[in-house]
CSV table of C-alpha atoms in Angstrom, one decimal:
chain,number,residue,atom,x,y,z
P,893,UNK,CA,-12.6,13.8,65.0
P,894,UNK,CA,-12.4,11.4,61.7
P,895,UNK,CA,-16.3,10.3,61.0
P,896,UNK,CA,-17.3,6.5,60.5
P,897,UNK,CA,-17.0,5.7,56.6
P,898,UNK,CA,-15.2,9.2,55.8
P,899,UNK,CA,-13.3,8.9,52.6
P,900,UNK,CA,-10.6,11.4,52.3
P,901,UNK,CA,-8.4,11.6,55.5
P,902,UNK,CA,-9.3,14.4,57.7
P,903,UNK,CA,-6.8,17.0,58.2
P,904,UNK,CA,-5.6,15.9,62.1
P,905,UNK,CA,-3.9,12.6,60.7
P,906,UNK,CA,-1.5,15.2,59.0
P,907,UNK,CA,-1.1,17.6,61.7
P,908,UNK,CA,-0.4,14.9,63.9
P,909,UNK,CA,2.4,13.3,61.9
P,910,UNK,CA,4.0,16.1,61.1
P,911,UNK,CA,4.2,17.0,65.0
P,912,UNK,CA,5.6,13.8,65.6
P,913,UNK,CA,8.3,14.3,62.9
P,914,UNK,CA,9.3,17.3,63.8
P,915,UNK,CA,9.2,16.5,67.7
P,916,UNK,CA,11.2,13.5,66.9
P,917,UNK,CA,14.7,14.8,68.0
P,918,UNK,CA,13.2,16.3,71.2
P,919,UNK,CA,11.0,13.0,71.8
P,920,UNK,CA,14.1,11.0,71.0
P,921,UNK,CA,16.0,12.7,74.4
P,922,UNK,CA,13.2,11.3,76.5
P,923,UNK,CA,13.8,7.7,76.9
P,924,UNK,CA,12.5,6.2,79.9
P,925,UNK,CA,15.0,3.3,81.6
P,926,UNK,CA,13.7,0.5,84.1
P,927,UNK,CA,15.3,-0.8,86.9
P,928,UNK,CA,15.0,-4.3,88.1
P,929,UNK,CA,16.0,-3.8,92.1
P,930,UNK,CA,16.2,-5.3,95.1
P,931,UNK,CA,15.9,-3.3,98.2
P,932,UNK,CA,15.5,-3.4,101.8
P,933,UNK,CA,14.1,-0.1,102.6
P,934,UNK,CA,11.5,0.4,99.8
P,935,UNK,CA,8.1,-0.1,100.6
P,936,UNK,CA,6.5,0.0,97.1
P,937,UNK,CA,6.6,-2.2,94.1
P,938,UNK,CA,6.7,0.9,91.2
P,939,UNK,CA,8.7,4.0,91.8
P,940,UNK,CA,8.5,6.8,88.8
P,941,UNK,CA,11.7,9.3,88.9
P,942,UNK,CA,12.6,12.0,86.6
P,943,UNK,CA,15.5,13.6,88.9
P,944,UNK,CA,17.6,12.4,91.4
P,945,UNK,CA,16.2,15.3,93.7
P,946,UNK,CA,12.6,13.2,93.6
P,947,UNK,CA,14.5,10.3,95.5
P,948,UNK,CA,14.1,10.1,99.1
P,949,UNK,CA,18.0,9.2,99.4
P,950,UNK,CA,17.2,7.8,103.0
P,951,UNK,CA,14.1,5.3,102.0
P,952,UNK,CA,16.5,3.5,99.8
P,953,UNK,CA,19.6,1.4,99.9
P,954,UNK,CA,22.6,3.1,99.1
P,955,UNK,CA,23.9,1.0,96.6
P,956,UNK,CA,20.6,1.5,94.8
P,957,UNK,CA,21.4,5.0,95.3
P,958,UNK,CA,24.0,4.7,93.1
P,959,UNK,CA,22.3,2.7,90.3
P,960,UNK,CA,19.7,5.3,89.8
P,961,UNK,CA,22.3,8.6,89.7
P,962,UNK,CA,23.6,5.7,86.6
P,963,UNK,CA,20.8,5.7,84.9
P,964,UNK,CA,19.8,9.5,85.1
P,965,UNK,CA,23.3,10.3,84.7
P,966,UNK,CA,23.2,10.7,80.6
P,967,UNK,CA,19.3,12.2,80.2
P,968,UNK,CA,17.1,9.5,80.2
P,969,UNK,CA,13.9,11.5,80.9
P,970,UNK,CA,12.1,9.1,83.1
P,971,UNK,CA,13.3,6.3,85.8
P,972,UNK,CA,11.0,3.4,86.3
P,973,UNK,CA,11.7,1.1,88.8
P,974,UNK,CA,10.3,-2.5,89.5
P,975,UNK,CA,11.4,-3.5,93.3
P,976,UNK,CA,11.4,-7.0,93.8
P,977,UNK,CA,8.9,-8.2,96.5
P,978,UNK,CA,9.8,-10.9,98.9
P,979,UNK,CA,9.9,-14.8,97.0
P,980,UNK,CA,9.2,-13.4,94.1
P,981,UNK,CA,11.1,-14.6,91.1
P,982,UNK,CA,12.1,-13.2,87.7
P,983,UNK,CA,9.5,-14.7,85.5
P,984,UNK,CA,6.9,-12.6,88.1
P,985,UNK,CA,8.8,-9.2,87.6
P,986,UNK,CA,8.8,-9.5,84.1
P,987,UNK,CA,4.9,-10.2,83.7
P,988,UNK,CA,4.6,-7.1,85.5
P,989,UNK,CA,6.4,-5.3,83.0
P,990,UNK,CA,4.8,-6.3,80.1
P,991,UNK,CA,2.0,-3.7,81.1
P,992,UNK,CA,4.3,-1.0,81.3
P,993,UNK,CA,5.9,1.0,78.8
P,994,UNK,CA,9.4,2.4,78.2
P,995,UNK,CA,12.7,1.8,76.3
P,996,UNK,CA,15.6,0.3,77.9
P,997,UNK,CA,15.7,-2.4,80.8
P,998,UNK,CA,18.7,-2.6,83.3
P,999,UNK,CA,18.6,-5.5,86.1
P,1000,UNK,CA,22.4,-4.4,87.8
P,1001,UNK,CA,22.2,-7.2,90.3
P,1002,UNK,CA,21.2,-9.9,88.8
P,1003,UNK,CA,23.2,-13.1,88.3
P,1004,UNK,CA,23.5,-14.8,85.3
P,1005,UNK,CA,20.3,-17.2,85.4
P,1006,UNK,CA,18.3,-14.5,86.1
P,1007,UNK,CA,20.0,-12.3,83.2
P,1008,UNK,CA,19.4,-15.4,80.9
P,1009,UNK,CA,15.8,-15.2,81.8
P,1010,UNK,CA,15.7,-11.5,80.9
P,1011,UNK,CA,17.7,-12.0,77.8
P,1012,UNK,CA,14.9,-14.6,76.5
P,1013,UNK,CA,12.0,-12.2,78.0
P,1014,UNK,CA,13.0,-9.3,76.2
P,1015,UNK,CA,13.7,-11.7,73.2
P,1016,UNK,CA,10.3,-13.1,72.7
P,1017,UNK,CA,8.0,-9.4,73.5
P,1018,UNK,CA,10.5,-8.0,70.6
P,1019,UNK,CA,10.5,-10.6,68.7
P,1020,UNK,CA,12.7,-12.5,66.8
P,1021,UNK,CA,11.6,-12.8,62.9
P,1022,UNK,CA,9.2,-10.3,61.7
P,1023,UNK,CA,7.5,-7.5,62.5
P,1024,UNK,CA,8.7,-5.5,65.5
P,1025,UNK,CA,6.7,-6.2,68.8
P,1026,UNK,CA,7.3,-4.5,72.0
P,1027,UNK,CA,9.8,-2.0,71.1
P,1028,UNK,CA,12.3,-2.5,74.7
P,1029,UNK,CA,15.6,-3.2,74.9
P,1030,UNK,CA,18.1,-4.6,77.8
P,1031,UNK,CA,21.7,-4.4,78.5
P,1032,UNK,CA,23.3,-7.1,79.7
P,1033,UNK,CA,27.2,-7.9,80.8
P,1034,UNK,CA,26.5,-11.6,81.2
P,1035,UNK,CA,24.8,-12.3,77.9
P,1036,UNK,CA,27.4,-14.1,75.1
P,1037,UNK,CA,26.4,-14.3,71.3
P,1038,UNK,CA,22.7,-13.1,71.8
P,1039,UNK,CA,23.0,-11.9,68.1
P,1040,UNK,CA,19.5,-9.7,69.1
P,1041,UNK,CA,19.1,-6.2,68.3
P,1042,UNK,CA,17.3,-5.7,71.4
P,1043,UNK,CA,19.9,-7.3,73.5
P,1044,UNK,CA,23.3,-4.6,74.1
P,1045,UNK,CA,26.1,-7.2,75.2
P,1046,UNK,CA,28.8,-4.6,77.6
P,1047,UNK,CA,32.1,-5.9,77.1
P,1048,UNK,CA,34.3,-4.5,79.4
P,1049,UNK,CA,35.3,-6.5,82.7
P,1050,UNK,CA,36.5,-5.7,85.9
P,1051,UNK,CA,36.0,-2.5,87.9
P,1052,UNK,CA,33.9,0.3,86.3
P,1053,UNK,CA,35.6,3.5,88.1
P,1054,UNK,CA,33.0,6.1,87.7
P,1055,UNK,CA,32.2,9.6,90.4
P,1056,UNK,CA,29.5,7.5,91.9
P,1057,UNK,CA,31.8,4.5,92.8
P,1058,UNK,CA,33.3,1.2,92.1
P,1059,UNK,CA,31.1,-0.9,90.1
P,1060,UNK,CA,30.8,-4.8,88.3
P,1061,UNK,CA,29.9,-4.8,84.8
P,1062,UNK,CA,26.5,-5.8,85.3
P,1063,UNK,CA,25.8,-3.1,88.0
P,1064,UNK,CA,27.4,-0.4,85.3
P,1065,UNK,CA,24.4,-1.2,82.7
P,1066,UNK,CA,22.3,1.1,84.1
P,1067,UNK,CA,24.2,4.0,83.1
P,1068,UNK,CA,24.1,2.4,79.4
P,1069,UNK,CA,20.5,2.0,79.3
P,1070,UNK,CA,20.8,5.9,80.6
P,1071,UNK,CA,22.6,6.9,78.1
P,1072,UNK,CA,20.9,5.8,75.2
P,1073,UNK,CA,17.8,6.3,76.4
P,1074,UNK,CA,18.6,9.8,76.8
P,1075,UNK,CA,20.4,9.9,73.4
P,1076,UNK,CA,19.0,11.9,70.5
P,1077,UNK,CA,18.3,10.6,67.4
P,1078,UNK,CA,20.6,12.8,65.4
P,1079,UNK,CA,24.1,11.2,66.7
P,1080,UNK,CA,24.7,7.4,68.0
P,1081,UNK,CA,26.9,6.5,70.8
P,1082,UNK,CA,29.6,6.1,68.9
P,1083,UNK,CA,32.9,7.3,70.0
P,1084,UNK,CA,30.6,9.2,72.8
P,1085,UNK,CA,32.7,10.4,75.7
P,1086,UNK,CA,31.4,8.4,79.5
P,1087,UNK,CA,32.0,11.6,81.3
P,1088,UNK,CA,31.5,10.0,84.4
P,1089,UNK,CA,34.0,7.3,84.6
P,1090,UNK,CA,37.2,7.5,84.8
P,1091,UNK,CA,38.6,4.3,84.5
P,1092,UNK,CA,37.9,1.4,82.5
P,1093,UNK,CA,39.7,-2.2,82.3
P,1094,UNK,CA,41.0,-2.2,78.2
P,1095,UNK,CA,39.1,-4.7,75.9
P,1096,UNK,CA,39.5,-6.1,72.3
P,1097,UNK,CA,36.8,-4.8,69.9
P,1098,UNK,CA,34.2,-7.5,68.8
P,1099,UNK,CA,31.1,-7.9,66.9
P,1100,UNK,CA,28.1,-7.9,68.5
P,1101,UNK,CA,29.7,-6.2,72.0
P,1102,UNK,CA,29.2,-2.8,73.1
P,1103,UNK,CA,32.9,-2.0,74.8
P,1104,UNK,CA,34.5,0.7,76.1
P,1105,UNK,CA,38.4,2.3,75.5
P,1106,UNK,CA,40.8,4.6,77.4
P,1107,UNK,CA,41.4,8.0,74.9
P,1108,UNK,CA,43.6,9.3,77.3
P,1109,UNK,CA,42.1,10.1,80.5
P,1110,UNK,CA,38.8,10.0,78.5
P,1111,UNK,CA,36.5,7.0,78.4
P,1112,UNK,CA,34.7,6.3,75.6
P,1113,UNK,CA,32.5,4.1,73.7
P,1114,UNK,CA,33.9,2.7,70.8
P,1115,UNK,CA,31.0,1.5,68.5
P,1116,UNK,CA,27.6,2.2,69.6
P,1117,UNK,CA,26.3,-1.6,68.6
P,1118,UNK,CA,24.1,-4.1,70.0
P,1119,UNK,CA,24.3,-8.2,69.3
P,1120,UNK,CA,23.3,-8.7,66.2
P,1121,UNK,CA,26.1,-10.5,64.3
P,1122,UNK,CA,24.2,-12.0,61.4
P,1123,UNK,CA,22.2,-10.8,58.9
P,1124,UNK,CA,19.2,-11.4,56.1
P,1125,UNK,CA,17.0,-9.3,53.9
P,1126,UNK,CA,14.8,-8.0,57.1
P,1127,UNK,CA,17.6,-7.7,59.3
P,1128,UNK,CA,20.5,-5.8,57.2
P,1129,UNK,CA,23.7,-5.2,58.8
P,1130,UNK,CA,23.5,-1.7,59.4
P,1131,UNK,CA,20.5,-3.1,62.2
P,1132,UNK,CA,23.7,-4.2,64.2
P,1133,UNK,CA,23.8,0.2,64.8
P,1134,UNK,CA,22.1,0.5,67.7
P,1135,UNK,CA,20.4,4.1,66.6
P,1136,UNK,CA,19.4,2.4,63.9
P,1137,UNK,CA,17.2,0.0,65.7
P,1138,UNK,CA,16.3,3.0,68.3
P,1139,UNK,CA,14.9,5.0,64.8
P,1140,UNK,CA,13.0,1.9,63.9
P,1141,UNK,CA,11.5,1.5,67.4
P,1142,UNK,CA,10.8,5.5,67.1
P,1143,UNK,CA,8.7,4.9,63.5
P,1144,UNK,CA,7.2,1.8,64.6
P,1145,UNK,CA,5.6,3.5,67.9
P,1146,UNK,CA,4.5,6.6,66.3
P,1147,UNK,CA,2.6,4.7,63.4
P,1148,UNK,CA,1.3,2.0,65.6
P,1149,UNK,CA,0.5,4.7,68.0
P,1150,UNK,CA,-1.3,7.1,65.6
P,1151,UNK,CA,-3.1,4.3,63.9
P,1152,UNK,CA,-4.8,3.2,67.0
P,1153,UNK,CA,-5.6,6.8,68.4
P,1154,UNK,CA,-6.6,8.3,64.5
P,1155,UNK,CA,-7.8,5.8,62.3
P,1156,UNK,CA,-8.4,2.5,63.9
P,1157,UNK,CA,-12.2,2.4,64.3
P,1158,UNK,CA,-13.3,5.6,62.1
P,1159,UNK,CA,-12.9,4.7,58.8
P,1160,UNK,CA,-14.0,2.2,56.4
P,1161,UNK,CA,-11.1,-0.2,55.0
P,1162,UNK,CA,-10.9,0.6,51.1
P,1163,UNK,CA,-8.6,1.8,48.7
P,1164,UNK,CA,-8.7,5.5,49.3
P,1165,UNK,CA,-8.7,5.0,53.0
P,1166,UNK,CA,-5.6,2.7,52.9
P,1167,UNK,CA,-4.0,4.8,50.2
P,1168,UNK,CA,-4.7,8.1,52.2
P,1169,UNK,CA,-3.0,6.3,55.6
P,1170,UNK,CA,0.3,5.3,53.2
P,1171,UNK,CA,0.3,8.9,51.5
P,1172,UNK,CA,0.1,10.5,55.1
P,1173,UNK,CA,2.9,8.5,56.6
P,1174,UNK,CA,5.2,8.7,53.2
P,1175,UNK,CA,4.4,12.3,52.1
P,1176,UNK,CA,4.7,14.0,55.7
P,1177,UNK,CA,5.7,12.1,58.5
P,1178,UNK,CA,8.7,10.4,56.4
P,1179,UNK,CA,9.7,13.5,54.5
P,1180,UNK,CA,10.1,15.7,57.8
P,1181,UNK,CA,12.2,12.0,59.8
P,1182,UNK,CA,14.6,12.7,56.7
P,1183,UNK,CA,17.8,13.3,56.9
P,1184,UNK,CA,18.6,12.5,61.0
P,1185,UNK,CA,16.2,9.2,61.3
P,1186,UNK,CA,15.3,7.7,57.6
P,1187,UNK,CA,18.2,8.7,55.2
P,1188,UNK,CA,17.0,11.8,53.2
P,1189,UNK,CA,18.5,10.1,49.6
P,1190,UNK,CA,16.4,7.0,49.4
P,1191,UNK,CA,12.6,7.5,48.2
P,1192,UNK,CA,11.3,6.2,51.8
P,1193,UNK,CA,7.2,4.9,51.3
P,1194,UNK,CA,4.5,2.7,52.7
P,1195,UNK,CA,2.1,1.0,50.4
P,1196,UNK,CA,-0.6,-0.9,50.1
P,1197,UNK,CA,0.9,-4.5,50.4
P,1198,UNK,CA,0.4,-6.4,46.7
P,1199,UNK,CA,1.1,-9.6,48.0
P,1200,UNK,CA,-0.6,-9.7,50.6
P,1201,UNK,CA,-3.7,-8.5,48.8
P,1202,UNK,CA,-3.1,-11.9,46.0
P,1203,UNK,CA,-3.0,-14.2,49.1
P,1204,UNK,CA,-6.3,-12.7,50.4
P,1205,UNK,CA,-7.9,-12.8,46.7
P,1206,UNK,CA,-6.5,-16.4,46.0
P,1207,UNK,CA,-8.0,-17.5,49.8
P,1208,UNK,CA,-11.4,-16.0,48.3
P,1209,UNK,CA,-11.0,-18.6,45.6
P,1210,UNK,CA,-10.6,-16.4,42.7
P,1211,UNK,CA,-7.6,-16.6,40.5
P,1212,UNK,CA,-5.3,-12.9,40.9
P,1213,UNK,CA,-3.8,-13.7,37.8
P,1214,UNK,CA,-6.4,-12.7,35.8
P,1215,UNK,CA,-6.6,-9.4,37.8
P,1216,UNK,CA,-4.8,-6.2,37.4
P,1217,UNK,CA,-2.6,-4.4,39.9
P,1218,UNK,CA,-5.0,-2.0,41.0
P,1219,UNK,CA,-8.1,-4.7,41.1
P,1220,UNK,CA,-5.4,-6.6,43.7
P,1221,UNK,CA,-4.8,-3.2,45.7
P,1222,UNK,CA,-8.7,-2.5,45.8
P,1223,UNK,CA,-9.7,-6.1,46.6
P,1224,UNK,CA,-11.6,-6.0,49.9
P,1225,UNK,CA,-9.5,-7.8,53.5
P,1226,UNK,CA,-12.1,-7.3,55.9
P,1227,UNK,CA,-11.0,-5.3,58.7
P,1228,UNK,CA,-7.2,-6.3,58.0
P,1229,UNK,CA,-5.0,-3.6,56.7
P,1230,UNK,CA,-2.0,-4.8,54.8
P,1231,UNK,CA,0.7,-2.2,54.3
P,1232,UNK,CA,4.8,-2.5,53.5
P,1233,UNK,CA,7.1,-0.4,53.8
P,1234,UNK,CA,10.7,0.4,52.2
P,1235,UNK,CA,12.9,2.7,53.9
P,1236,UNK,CA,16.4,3.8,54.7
P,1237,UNK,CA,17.7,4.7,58.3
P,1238,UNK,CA,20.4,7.2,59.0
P,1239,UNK,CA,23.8,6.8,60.7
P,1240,UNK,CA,26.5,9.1,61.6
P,1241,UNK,CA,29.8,8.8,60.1
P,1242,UNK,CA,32.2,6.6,62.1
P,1243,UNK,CA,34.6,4.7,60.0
P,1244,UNK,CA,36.9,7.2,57.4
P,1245,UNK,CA,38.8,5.9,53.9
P,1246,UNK,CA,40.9,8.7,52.3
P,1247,UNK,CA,42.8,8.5,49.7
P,1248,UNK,CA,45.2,11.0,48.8
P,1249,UNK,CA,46.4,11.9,45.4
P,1250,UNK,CA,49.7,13.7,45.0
């Protein structure tokens, strides 16, 4: 355990990044999904499910039956499930959900005003400029020109033929919250084969909507994207990749997370202590996310945020200008800790240009 005013990082904060990198493609396979149902026969307001043999098939409504083989279906490692009580509304549901914690949301019967009410729920706790909130994401079939990375527009319309039955295109985004939830960081969803349908209606490809094709008898997914259909210095396009935004959820969890159970409260805020955080999470847990989550080409580092640091010397009253570099980065903030970060995520390959030379 790290003692109050320590200087030099104790050794734990490494150990404990580097098991995080090097658990991240394991980790990565154990997304947890929430349903949003209604049902008839349940008598509680939280069920937990990690395989379909934990349902009691006959305490719950067969079509919800369905929904949950869905979401398990692609190796989401957890099911969480939020049954709606009797008068309540959306709004209540989701204020519920705001103390829980997992990865991908899926409300299959909802109609559209309640999916609009998601869609701006799940907007707002991720947040729209800035830094990254609560790190959920939903799938939505009703949802138009979101332009979110946290919102996944399905495309396809009409009957979803899959082994467990006909379904709506709203009913069908469980099994896409599934199956990225349950997808490793190392590949995207791209061109991934939906092994459990076998028939899908044909749509044009768009930007900013997740569709589906016919390869044959095969169904697959043609780009694995969410909404996001402009973008800005913060927001690039490659954040329209939906494992992208999944490996920036993934770094933004474990830091937050390893901040608040290693460091927040045990050691003074200084220079070394800030520059021993930034060295930890550049030097270990960056270099071992390289190549499958942060590119392993680009020089990927967290420092100690320079402009930041002027703003809190200038609000001090004193003029930064006539201060060096390192005078800025040792200035005292309090209890704040001002970091940035510059980094490159990883893709898989998906669109080809060859040329060939005779």
């Amino acid at each position: 355990m790290a003692i109050v005013g320590q200087i030099n990082a104790s050794p734990s904060i490494s150990i404990a990044f580097k098991t995080l990198a090097t658990t991240a493609i394991q980790r990565s396979e154990r997304g947890t999904v929430c349903l949003i149902l209604q049902d008839t026969k349940a008598t509680e307001k939280w069920y937990t499910f990690k395989t379909i043999a934990d349902v009691e098939t006959e305490k719950w409504d067969k079509d919800n039956i369905k929904y949950i083989n869905l979401a398990m279906h692609y190796g989401a490692f957890k099911i969480l499930i939020r049954v709606i009580q009797s008068g309540e509304d959306t709004s209540k549901v989701l204020k519920d959900l705001e103390m829980r914690k997992f990865n991908w949301l899926a409300y299959p019967k909802a109609l559209e005003t309640e999916d609009q009410t998601v869609v701006n729920w799940v907007k707002q706790q991720f947040g729209n400029t800035g830094p990254i909130g609560k790190t959920i994401k939903y799938v939505s079939s009703y949802a138009n020109k979101t332009d979110h990375v946290a919102i996944v527009e399905l495309a396809n319309g009409g009957t979803y033929k899959s082994i467990y039955g006909d379904f709506t295109a709203q009913e069908y985004t469980a099994a896409i919250a599934g199956l990225i939830a349950g997808m490793p960081l190392n590949r995207s969803a791209d061109n991934h084969i939906m092994n459990d349908l076998k028939e899908v209606e044909d749509y044009e490809p768009k930007i900013g909507k997740f569709s589906l094709y016919m390869d044959e008898d095969t169904v697959r997914v043609n780009y694995g994207v969410n909404s996001k259909t402009t973008f800005d210095s913060t927001w690039k396009k490659e954040t329209r990749k939906i494992k992208v935004v999944e490996g920036m959820c993934f770094i933004v969890d474990d830091i937050r997370d390893t901040f608040k159970k290693y460091w927040l409260g045990k050691y003074i805020n200084d220079y070394d202590n800030k520059m021993n955080f930034c060295s930890n999470v550049t030097k270990v847990y960056f270099k071992e996310m390289s190549p499958n989550v942060l590119n392993g080409d680009y020089d990927n580092k967290v420092e100690i945020d320079i402009e930041a640091q002027k703003r809190t010397v200038i609000a001090d009253g004193l003029d930064s200008d006539t201060m060096t570099d390192l005078e800025i980065l040792q200035y005292p903030t309090g209890d704040d800790v001002y970091l940035t970060g510059d980094v490159r995520f990883a893709d898989t390959m998906a669109s080809l240009s060859l040329t060939m030379t005779m």
